[in-house]
Short mmCIF file of C-alpha atoms and ligand atoms in Angstrom, two decimals:
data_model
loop_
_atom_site.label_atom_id
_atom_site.label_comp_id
_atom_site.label_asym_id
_atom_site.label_seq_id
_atom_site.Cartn_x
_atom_site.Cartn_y
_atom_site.Cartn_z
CA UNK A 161 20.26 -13.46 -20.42
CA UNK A 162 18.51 -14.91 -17.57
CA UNK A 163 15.78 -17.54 -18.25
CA UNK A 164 12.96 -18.35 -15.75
CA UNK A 165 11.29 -22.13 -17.01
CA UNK A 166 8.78 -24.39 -16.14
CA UNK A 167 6.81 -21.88 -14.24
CA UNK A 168 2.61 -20.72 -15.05
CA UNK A 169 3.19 -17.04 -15.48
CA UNK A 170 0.09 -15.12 -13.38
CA UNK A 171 -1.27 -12.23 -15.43
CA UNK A 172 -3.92 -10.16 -14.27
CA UNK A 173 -6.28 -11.95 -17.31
CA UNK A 174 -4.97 -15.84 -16.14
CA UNK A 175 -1.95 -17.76 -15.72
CA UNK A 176 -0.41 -20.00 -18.57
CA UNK A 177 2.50 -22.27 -18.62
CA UNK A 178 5.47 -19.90 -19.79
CA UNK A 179 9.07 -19.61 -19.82
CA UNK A 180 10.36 -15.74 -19.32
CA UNK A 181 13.35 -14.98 -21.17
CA UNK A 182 15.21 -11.53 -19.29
CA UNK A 183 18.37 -9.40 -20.52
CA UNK A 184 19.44 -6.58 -18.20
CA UNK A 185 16.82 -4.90 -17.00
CA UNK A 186 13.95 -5.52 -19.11
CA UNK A 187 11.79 -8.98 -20.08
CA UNK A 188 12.73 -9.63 -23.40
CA UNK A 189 10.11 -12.25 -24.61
CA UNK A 190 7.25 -14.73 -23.13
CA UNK A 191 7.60 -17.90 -24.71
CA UNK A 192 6.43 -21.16 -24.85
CA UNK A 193 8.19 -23.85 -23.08
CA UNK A 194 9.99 -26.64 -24.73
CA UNK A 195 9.95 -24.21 -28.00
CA UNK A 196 13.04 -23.92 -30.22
CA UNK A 197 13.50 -20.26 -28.77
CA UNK A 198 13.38 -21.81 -25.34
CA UNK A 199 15.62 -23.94 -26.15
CA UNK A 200 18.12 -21.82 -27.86
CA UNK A 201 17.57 -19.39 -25.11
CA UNK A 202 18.50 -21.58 -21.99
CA UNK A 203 21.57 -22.37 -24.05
CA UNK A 204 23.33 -19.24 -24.09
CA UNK A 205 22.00 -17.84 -20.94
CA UNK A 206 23.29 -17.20 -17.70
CA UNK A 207 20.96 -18.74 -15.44
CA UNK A 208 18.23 -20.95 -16.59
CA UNK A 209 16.08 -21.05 -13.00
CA UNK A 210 13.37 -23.83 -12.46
CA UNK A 211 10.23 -22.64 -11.62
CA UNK A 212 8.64 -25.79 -11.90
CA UNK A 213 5.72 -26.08 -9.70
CA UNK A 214 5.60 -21.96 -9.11
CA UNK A 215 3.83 -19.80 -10.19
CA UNK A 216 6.00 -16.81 -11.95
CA UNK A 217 4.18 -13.15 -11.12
CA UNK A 218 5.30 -9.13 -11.72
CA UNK A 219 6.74 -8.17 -8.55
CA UNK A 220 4.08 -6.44 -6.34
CA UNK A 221 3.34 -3.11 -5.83
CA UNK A 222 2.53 -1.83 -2.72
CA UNK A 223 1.31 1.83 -3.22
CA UNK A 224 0.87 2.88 0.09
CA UNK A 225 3.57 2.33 2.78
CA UNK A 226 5.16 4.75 5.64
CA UNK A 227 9.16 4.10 6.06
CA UNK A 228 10.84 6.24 8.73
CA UNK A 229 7.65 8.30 9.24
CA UNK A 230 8.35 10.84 12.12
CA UNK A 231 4.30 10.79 13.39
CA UNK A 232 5.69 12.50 16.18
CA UNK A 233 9.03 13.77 17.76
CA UNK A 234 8.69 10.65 19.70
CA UNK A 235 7.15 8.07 17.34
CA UNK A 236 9.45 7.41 14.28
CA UNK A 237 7.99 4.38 12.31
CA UNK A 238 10.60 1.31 12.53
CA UNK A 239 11.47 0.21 9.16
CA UNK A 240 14.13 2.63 7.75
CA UNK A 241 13.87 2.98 3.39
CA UNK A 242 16.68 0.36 3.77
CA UNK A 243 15.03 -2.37 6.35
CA UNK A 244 11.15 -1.90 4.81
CA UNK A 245 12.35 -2.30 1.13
CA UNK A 246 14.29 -5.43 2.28
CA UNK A 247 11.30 -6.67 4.20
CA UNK A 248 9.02 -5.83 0.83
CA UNK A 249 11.12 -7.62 -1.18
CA UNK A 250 10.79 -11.29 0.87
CA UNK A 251 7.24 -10.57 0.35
CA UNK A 252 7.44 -10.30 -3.18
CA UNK A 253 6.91 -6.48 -3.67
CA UNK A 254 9.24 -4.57 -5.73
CA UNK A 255 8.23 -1.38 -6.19
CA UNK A 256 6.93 1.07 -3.09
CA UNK A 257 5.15 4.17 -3.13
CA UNK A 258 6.05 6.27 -0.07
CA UNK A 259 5.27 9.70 0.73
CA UNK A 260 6.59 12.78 0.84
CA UNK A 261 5.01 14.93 3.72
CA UNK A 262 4.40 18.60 3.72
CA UNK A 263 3.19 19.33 6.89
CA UNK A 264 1.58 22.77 7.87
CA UNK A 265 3.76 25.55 7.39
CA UNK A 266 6.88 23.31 4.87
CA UNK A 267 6.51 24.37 1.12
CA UNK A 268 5.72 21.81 -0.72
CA UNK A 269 9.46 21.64 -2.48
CA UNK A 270 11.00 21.01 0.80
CA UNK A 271 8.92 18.18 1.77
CA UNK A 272 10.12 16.31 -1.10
CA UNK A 273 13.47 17.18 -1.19
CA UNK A 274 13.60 16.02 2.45
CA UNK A 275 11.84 12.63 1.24
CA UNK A 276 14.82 12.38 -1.78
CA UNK A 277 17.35 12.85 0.80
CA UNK A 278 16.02 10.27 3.20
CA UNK A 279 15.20 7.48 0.48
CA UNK A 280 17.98 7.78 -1.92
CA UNK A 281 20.53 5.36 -1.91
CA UNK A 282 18.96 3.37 0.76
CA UNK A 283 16.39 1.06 -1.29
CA UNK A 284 16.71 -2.23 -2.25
CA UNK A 285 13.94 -2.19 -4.62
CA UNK A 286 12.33 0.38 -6.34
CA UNK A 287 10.18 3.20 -4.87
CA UNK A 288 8.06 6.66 -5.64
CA UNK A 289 6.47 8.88 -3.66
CA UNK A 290 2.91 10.60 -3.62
CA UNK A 291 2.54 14.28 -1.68
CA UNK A 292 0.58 14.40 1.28
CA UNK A 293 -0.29 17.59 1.49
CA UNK A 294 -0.73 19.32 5.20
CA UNK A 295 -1.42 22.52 3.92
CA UNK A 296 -3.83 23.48 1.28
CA UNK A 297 -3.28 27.14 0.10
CA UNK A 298 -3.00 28.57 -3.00
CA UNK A 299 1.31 28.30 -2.98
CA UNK A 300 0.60 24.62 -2.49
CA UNK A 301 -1.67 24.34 -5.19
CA UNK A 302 0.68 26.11 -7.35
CA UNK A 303 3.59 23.78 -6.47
CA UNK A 304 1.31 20.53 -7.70
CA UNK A 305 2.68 21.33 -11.43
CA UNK A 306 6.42 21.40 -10.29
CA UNK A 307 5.85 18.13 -8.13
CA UNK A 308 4.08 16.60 -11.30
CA UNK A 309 6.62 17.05 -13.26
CA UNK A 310 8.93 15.43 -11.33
CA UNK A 311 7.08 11.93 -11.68
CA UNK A 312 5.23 12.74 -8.46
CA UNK A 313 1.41 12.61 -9.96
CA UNK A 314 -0.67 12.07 -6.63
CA UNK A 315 -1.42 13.76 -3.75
CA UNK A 316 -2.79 12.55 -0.42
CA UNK A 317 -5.89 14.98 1.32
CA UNK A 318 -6.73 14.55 5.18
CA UNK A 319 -10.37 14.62 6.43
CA UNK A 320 -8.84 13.17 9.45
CA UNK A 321 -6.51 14.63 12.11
CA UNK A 322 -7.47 18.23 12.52
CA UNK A 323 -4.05 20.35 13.82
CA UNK A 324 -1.95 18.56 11.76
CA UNK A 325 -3.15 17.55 8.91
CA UNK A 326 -7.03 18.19 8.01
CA UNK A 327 -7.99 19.78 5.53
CA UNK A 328 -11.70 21.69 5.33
CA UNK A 329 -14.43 21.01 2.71
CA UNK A 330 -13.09 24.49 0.76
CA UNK A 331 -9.71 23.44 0.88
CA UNK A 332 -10.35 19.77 -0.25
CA UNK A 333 -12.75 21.14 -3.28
CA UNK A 334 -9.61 23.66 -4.36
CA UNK A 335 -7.43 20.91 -4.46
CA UNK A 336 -9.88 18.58 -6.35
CA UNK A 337 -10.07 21.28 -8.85
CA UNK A 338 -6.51 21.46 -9.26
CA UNK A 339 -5.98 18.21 -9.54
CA UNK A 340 -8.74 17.75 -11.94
CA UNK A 341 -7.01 20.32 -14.22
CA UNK A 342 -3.18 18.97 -13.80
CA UNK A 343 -4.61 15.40 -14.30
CA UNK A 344 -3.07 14.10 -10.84
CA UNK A 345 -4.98 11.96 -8.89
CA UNK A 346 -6.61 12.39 -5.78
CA UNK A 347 -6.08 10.63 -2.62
CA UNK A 348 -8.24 10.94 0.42
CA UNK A 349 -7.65 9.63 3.93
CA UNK A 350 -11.88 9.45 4.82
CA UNK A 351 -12.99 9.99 8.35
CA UNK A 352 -14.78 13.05 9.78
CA UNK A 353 -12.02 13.97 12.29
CA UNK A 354 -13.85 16.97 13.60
CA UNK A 355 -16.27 14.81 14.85
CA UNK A 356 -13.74 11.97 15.56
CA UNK A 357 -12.24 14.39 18.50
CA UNK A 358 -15.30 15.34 19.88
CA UNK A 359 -16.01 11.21 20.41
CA UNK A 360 -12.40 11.04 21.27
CA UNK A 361 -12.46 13.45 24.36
CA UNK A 362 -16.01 12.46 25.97
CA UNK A 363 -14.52 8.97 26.09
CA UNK A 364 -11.28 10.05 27.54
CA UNK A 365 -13.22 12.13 30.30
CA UNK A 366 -15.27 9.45 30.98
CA UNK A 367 -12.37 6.93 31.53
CA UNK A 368 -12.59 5.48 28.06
CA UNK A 369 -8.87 4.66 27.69
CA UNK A 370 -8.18 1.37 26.72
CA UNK A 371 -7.19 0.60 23.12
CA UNK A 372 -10.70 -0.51 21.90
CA UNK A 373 -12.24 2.98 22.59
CA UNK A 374 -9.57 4.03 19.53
CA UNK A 375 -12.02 1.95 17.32
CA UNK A 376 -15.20 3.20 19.66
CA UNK A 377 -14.43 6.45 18.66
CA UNK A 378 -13.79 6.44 14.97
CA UNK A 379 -17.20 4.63 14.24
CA UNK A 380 -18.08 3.23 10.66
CA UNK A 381 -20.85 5.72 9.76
CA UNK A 382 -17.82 8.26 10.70
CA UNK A 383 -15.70 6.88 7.38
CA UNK A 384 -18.75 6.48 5.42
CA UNK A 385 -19.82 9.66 5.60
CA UNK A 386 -16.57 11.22 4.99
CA UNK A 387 -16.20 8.94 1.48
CA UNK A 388 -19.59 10.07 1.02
CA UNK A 389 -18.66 13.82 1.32
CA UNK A 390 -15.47 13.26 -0.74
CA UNK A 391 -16.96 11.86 -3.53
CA UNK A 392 -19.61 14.72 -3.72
CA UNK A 393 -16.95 17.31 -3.80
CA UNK A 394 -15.15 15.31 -6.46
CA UNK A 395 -18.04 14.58 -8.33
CA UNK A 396 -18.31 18.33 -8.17
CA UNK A 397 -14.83 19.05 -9.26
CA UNK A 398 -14.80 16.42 -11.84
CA UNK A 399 -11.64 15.09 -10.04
CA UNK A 400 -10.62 11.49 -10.21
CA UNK A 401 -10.90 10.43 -6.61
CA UNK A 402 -8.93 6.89 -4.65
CA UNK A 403 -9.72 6.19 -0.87
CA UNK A 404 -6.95 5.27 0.72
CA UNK A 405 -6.61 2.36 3.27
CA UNK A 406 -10.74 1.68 3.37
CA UNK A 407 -11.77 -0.34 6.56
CA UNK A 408 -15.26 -1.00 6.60
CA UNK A 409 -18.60 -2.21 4.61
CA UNK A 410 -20.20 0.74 5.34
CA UNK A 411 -17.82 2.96 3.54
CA UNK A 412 -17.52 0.67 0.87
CA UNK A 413 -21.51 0.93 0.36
CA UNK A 414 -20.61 4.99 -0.29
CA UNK A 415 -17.77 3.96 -2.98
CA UNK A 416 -20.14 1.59 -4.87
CA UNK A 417 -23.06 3.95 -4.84
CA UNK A 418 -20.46 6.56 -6.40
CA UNK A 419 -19.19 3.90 -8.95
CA UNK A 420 -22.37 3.21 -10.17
CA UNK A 421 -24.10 6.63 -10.48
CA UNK A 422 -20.72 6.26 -12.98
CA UNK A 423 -18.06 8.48 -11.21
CA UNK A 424 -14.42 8.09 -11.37
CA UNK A 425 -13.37 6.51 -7.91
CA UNK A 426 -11.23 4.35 -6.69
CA UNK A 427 -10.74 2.86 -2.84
CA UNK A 428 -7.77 0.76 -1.71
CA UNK A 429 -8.04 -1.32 1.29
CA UNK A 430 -5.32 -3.22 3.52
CA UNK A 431 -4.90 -6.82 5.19
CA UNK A 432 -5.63 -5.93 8.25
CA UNK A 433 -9.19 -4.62 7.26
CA UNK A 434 -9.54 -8.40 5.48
CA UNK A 435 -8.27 -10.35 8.50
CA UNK A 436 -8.04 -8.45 12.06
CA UNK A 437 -10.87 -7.07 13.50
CA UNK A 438 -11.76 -5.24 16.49
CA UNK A 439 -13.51 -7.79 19.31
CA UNK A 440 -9.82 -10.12 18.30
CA UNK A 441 -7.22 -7.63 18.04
CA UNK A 442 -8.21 -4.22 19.22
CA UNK A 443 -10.33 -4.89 22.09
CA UNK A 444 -7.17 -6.30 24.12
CA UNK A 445 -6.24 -4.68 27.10
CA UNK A 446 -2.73 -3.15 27.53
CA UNK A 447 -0.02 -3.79 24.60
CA UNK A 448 -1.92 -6.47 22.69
CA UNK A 449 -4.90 -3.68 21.81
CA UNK A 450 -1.81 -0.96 21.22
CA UNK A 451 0.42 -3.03 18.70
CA UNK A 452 -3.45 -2.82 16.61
CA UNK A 453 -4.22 0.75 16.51
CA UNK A 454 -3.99 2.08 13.08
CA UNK A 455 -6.62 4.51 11.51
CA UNK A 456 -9.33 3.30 10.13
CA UNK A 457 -9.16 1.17 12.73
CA UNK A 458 -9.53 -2.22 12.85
CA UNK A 459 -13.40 -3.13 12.48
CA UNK A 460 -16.06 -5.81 13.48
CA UNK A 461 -15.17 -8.84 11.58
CA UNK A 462 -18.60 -9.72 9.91
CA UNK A 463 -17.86 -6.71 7.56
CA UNK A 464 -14.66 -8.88 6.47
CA UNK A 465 -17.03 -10.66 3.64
CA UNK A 466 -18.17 -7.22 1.95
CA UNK A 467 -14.40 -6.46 1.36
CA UNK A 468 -14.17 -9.64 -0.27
CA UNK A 469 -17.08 -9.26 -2.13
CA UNK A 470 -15.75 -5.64 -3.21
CA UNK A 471 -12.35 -6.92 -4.42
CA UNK A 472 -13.86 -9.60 -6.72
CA UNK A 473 -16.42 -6.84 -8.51
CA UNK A 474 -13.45 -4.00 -8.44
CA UNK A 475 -15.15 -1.60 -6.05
CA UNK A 476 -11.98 -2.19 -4.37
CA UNK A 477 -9.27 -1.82 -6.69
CA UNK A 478 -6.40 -2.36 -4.63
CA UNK A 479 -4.82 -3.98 -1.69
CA UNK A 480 -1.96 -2.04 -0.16
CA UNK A 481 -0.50 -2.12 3.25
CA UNK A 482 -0.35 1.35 4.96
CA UNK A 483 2.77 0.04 6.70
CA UNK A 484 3.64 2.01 9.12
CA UNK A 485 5.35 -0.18 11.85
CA UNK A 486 6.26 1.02 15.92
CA UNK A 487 8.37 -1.30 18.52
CA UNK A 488 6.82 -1.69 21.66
CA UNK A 489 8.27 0.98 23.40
CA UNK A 490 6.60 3.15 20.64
CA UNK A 491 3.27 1.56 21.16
CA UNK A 492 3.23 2.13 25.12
CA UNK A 493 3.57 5.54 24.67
CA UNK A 494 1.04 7.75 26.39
CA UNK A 495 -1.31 7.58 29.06
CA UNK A 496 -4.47 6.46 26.82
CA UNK A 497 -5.53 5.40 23.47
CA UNK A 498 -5.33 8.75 22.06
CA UNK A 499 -1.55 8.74 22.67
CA UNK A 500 -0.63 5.90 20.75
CA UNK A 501 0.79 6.05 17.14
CA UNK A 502 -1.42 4.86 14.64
CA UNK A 503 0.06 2.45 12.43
CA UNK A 504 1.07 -1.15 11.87
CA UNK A 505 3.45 -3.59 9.47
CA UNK A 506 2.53 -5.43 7.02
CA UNK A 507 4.90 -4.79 4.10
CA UNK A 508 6.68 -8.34 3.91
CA UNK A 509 2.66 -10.20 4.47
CA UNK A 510 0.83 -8.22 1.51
CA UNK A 511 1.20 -11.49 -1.35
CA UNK A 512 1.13 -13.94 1.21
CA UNK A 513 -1.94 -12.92 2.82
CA UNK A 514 -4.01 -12.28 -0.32
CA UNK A 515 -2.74 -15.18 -1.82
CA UNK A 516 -4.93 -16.46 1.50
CA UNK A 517 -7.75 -15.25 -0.63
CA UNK A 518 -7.11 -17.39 -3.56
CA UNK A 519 -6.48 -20.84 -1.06
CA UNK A 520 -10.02 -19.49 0.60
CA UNK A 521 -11.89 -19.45 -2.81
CA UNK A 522 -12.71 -16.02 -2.02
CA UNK A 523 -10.26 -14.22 -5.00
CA UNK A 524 -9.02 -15.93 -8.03
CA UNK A 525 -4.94 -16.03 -9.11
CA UNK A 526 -5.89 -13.39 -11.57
CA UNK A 527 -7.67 -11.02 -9.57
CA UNK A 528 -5.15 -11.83 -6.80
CA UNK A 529 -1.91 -10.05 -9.31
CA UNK A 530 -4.52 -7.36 -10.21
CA UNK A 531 -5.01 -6.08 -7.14
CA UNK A 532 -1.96 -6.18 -5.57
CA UNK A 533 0.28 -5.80 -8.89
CA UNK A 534 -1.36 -4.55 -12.47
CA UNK A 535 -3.89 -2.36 -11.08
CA UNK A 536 -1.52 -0.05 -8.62
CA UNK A 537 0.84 0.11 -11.45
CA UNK A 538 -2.04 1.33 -13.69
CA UNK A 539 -3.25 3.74 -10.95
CA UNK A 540 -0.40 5.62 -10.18
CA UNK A 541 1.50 6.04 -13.37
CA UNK A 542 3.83 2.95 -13.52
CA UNK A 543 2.11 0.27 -16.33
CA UNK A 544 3.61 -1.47 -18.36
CA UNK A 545 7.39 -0.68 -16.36
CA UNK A 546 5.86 -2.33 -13.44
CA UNK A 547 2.84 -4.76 -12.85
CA UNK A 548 3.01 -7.20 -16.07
CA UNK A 549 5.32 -9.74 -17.85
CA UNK A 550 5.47 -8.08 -21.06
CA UNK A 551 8.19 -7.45 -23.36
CA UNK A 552 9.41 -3.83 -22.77
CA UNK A 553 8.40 -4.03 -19.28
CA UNK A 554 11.19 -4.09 -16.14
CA UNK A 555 12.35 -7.44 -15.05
CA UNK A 556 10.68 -7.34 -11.58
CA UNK A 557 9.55 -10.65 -11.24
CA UNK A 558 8.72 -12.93 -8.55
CA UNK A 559 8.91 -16.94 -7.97
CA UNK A 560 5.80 -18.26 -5.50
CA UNK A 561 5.68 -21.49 -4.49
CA UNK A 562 2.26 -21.75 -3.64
CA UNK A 563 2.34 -24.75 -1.42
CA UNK A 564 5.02 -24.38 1.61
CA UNK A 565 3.24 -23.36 4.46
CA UNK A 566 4.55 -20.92 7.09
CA UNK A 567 3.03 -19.05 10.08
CA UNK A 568 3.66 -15.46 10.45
CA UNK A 569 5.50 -13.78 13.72
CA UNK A 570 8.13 -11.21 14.93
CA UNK A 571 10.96 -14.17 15.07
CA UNK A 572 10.77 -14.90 11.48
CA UNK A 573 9.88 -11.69 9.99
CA UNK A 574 11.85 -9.49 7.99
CA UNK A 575 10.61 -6.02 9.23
CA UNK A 576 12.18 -3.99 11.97
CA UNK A 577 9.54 -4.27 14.48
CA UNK A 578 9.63 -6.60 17.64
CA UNK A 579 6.13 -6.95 17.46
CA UNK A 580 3.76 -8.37 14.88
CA UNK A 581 0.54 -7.82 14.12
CA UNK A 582 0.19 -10.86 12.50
CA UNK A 583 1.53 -13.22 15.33
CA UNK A 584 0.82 -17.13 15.01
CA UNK A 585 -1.67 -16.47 11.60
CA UNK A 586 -0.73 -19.58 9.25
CA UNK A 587 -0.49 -18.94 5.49
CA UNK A 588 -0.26 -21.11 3.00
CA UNK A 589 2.13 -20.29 0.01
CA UNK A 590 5.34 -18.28 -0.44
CA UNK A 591 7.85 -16.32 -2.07
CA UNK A 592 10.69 -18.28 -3.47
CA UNK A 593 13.23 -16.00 -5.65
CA UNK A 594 12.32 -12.00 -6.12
CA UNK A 595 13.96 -9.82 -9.34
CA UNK A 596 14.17 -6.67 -9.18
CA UNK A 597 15.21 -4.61 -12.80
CA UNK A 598 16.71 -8.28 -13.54
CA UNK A 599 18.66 -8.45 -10.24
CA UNK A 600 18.65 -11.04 -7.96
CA UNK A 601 17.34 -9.37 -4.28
CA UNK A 602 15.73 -12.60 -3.24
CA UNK A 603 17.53 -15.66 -4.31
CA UNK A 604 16.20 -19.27 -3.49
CA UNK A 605 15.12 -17.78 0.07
CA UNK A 606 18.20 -15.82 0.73
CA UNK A 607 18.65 -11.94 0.45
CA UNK A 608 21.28 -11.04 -1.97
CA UNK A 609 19.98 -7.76 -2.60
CA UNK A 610 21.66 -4.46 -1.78
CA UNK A 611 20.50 -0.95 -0.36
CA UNK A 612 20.68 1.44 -3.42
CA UNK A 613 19.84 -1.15 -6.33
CA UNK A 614 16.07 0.50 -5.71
CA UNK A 615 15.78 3.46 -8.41
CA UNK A 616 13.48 6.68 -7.67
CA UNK A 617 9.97 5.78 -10.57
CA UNK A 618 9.17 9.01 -11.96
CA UNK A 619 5.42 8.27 -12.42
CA UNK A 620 3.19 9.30 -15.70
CA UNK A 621 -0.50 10.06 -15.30
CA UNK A 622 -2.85 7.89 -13.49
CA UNK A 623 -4.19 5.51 -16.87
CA UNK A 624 -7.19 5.20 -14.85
CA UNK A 625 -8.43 8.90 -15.77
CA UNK A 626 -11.06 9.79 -17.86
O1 LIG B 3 -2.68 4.23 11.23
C1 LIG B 3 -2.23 4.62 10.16
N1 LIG B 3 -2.93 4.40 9.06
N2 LIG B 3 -1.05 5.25 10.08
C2 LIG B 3 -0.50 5.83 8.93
C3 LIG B 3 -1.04 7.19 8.64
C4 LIG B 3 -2.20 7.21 7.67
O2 LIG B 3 -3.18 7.92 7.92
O3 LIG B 3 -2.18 6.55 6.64
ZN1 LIG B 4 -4.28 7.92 6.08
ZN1 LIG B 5 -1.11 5.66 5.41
#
C-alpha cells in the first residue's frame, strides 16, 4: 500500500483536501486526511509520500502524439516510443494515444501490427493507438470491425495532404457511415488541401519560400471551411465527429455553430495554437521559422483569446499535443517551406503550459484536469481506468507543485530534439512525483521509470456517443 497525504486532489468537478490510499495497480480509496483510516493506512503502508502543498491529479492523457513517425524516408520524428513516453511522463502524462498508419496501398492489419511491433516493450507509461487511415476503400472499411475489436475504436480522416493521405468528400462520407454504425469515433485532420497546393505552388513560383508562406498558404478560412464541410457530412452520416489539433478562431466559429444546431462534435486543440503564433514564431527567417512549421500552422495571435474562450464553454474539449518532434538537420531539409516536415514537441510541456492557463485566470484547476485528463479518457474509451481518482480506477497519478518556477528550453528538456519550440517561455508550476499503474516513473524529480512498464489500453467505445 502506497499512501499519497496532505495533498488537494484535482478532479475535473474541484479539488478537495484528500489523502489517496493505492495497492498495486489500482486506487483503493479517497479519504479524508487525519481520519482513523488515514491513519491506520499510513501505518501499514509502504510509502506514505507528502504532498503537502501539491496538488494530487490523474496522470494526463495526451491523445494525440507522433513517436518515431517516418513522414518521409528522410524525416523520422525524434522521440522513439521509449524517449517520448519518458519525456511524457516528466510532464505528468501517463497514458499516450499514438497512431497506427495505413498509408495508401498497406491493409489496414499491417499498419497496426507494424505500430505493435514498434511500441511494444519500449514504453514507460501507458499508450493506445487510433488508425489513420490513408486509404478509404471498401477492404478498409471492412477491417474497422477487426481493428475495433482490438481496443482500437478511432480512426483519423485526412482532408489535408492529397497523394498521401487525403481522402475525397465520398470517401470521408463512407467512412462516417461506417463509423456511425461500428460506434467508433471519427477523427478529422480539417484543411482543404486541394486548395492548400494550389496556394502552395503560386507562392513557390513566385519566390514565396520562407517559412511564413507555410502559414500564408494554409489560410484560416482554408480550416474553417474544411470543419465546416466535415461536420455537414457527419451531420449527414449521423457520425460522431472530433477535430483534431484545431488552430484558429475561425474554425472554432464552424465547431460552435455545429454544437449548437445540437450535433455530436468534438475539436481538440494544442499549445502551440494557445501560445505561438505566426508574426513570433513562424515568420522567422531560416531555422527559427522551420523548427515552427506544423499543420495547422501556427496562427495570428489575437485569435489566442477565442481558444481560451472555447476551452472554458467546452467547444474545445481537449488539449493534446500533436507531438511530432524533428532535430535540426530534419528541419533544414529542402529547398523551401514546402520541404520541411510538419511537426513539433510538446509532449513533456502539455500540464505545465495549461496549468499557465489556470496562473493567467483564463482556465480554472478543474477545467484545467478536464481537458487535458477526464475528458480524453472519456473520449476515446479509457474512463474511469484513466483520467480520475476513483476507487477501481489505475493508480496513474501525478504530484504538481504548483509554485516552482522553471523556463522551458532544449538544455533542460526531456525530449529527443535539440531544438525547442518552446525556448526561454517561463512557466510557473511543476511536476513533482508521476505513478504510473502504482509505479514510481517519476520520483521526487528523478526518473526511475523503465521502458516496458507502459501496457498497450485496449480502448471501449467513445462515452461521448449518443
Ligand atoms: O504538423 C503536424 N501536425 N504533424 C503531424 C501530422 C498531423 O497532421 O497531425
Ligand atoms: Zn493531422
Ligand atoms: Zn497529428
Amino acid at each position: 500500500m502506497f499512501v499519497i497525504t496532505g495533498g488537494q486532489v484535482v478532479s475535473s468537478s474541484g479539488a478537495t483536501p484528500a489523502d489517496v490510499l493505492i495497492e498495486g495497480e489500482k486506487i483503493v480509496a479517497l479519504v479524508s486526511p487525519g481520519s482513523d483510516v488515514s491513519v491506520r493506512a499510513q501505518e501499514s503502508a509502504e510509502r506514505v509520500v507528502d504532498a503537502l502543498g501539491c496538488y494530487v491529479l490523474p496522470g494526463g492523457v495526451d491523445s494525440h502524439v507522433h513517436l518515431q513517425l517516418e513522414m518521409t524516408p528522410e524525416a523520422t520524428s525524434s522521440d522513439t516510443f521509449a524517449t517520448g513516453t519518458a519525456a511524457a511522463a516528466w510532464g505528468g502524462t501517463t497514458t499516450v494515444v499514438d497512431f497506427a498508419g495505413q498509408l495508401s496501398g498497406m491493409h489496414v492489419r499491417d499498419a497496426v501490427e507494424t505500430r505493435h511491433s514498434e511500441a511494444d516493450g519500449q514504453c514507460a507509461i501507458d499508450y493506445a493507438f487510433h488508425l489513420a487511415m490513408g486509404q478509404v476503400d471498401d477492404e478498409s472499411l471492412r477491417e474497422m470491425s477487426a481493428v475495433m475489436d482490438e481496443g482500437i475504436t478511432s480512426f483519423k480522416y485526412f482532408m489535408a495532404y492529397p497523394g498521401a493521405w487525403y481522402s475525397d468528400d465520398g470517401q470521408l462520407i463512407s467512412a462516417m457511415y461506417r463509423a456511425a454504425d461500428l460506434g467508433a469515433m471519427v477523427m478529422m485532420h480539417a484543411e482543404n488541401g486541394l486548395a492548400i497546393d494550389v496556394l502552395r505552388a503560386r507562392a513557390v513560383a513566385a519566390g514565396k519560400t520562407d517559412p511564413v508562406w507555410h502559414g500564408r498558404t494554409r489560410p484560416a478560412r482554408l480550416e474553417a471551411e474544411a470543419v465546416h464541410r466535415a461536420a455537414a457530412l457527419a451531420s449527414v452520416a449521423e457520425a460522431p465527429l472530433y477535430i483534431v489539433h484545431l488552430s484558429s478562431a475561425e474554425a472554432l466559429e464552424q465547431v460552435s455553430i455545429a454544437r449548437r444546431s445540437g450535433q455530436n462534435i468534438f475539436a481538440e486543440t494544442c499549445p502551440q495554437y494557445l501560445y505561438l503564433s505566426i508574426e513570433e514564431h513562424l515568420d522567422q527567417p531560416g531555422i527559427s521559422g522551420r523548427r515552427h512549421i506544423c499543420s495547422p500552422p501556427l496562427r495570428p495571435s489575437d485569435g489566442q483569446s477565442s481558444l481560451w474562450a472555447g476551452l472554458r464553454n467546452d467547444d474545445l474539449a481537449v488539449v493534446a499535443t500533436d507531438h511530432c518532434p524533428f532535430c535540426d538537420n530534419e528541419k533544414l531539409l529542402g529547398e523551401d517551406f514546402t520541404g520541411v516536415p510538419n511537426g513539433l514537441g510538446s509532449i513533456e510541456h502539455r500540464m505545465d503550459l495549461i496549468h499557465q492557463g489556470v496562473v493567467a485566470g483564463e482556465l480554472s484547476l478543474a477545467r484545467w484536469v478536464e481537458t487535458c485528463s477526464t475528458t480524453p479518457a472519456r473520449m476515446f474509451g479509457m474512463y474511469p481506468r484513466k483520467g480520475v481518482l476513483a476507487p477501481g480506477s489505475d493508480a496513474d497519478v501525478v504530484i504538481y507543485d504548483p509554485t516552482v518556477g522553471h523556463t522551458l528550453g532544449a538544455a533542460s528538456h526531456h525530449m529527443q530534439i535539440d531544438n525547442s519550440a518552446w525556448e526561454g517561455v517561463e512557466v510557473t508550476g511543476q511536476v513533482r512525483s508521476v505513478l504510473c499503474r502504482g509505479s514510481f516513473v517519476i520520483d521526487e524529480r528523478t526518473f526511475v521509470g523503465r521502458p516496458g512498464h507502459g501496457r498497450f489500453v485496449q480502448r471501449d467505445r467513445s462515452e461521448l456517443l449518443i
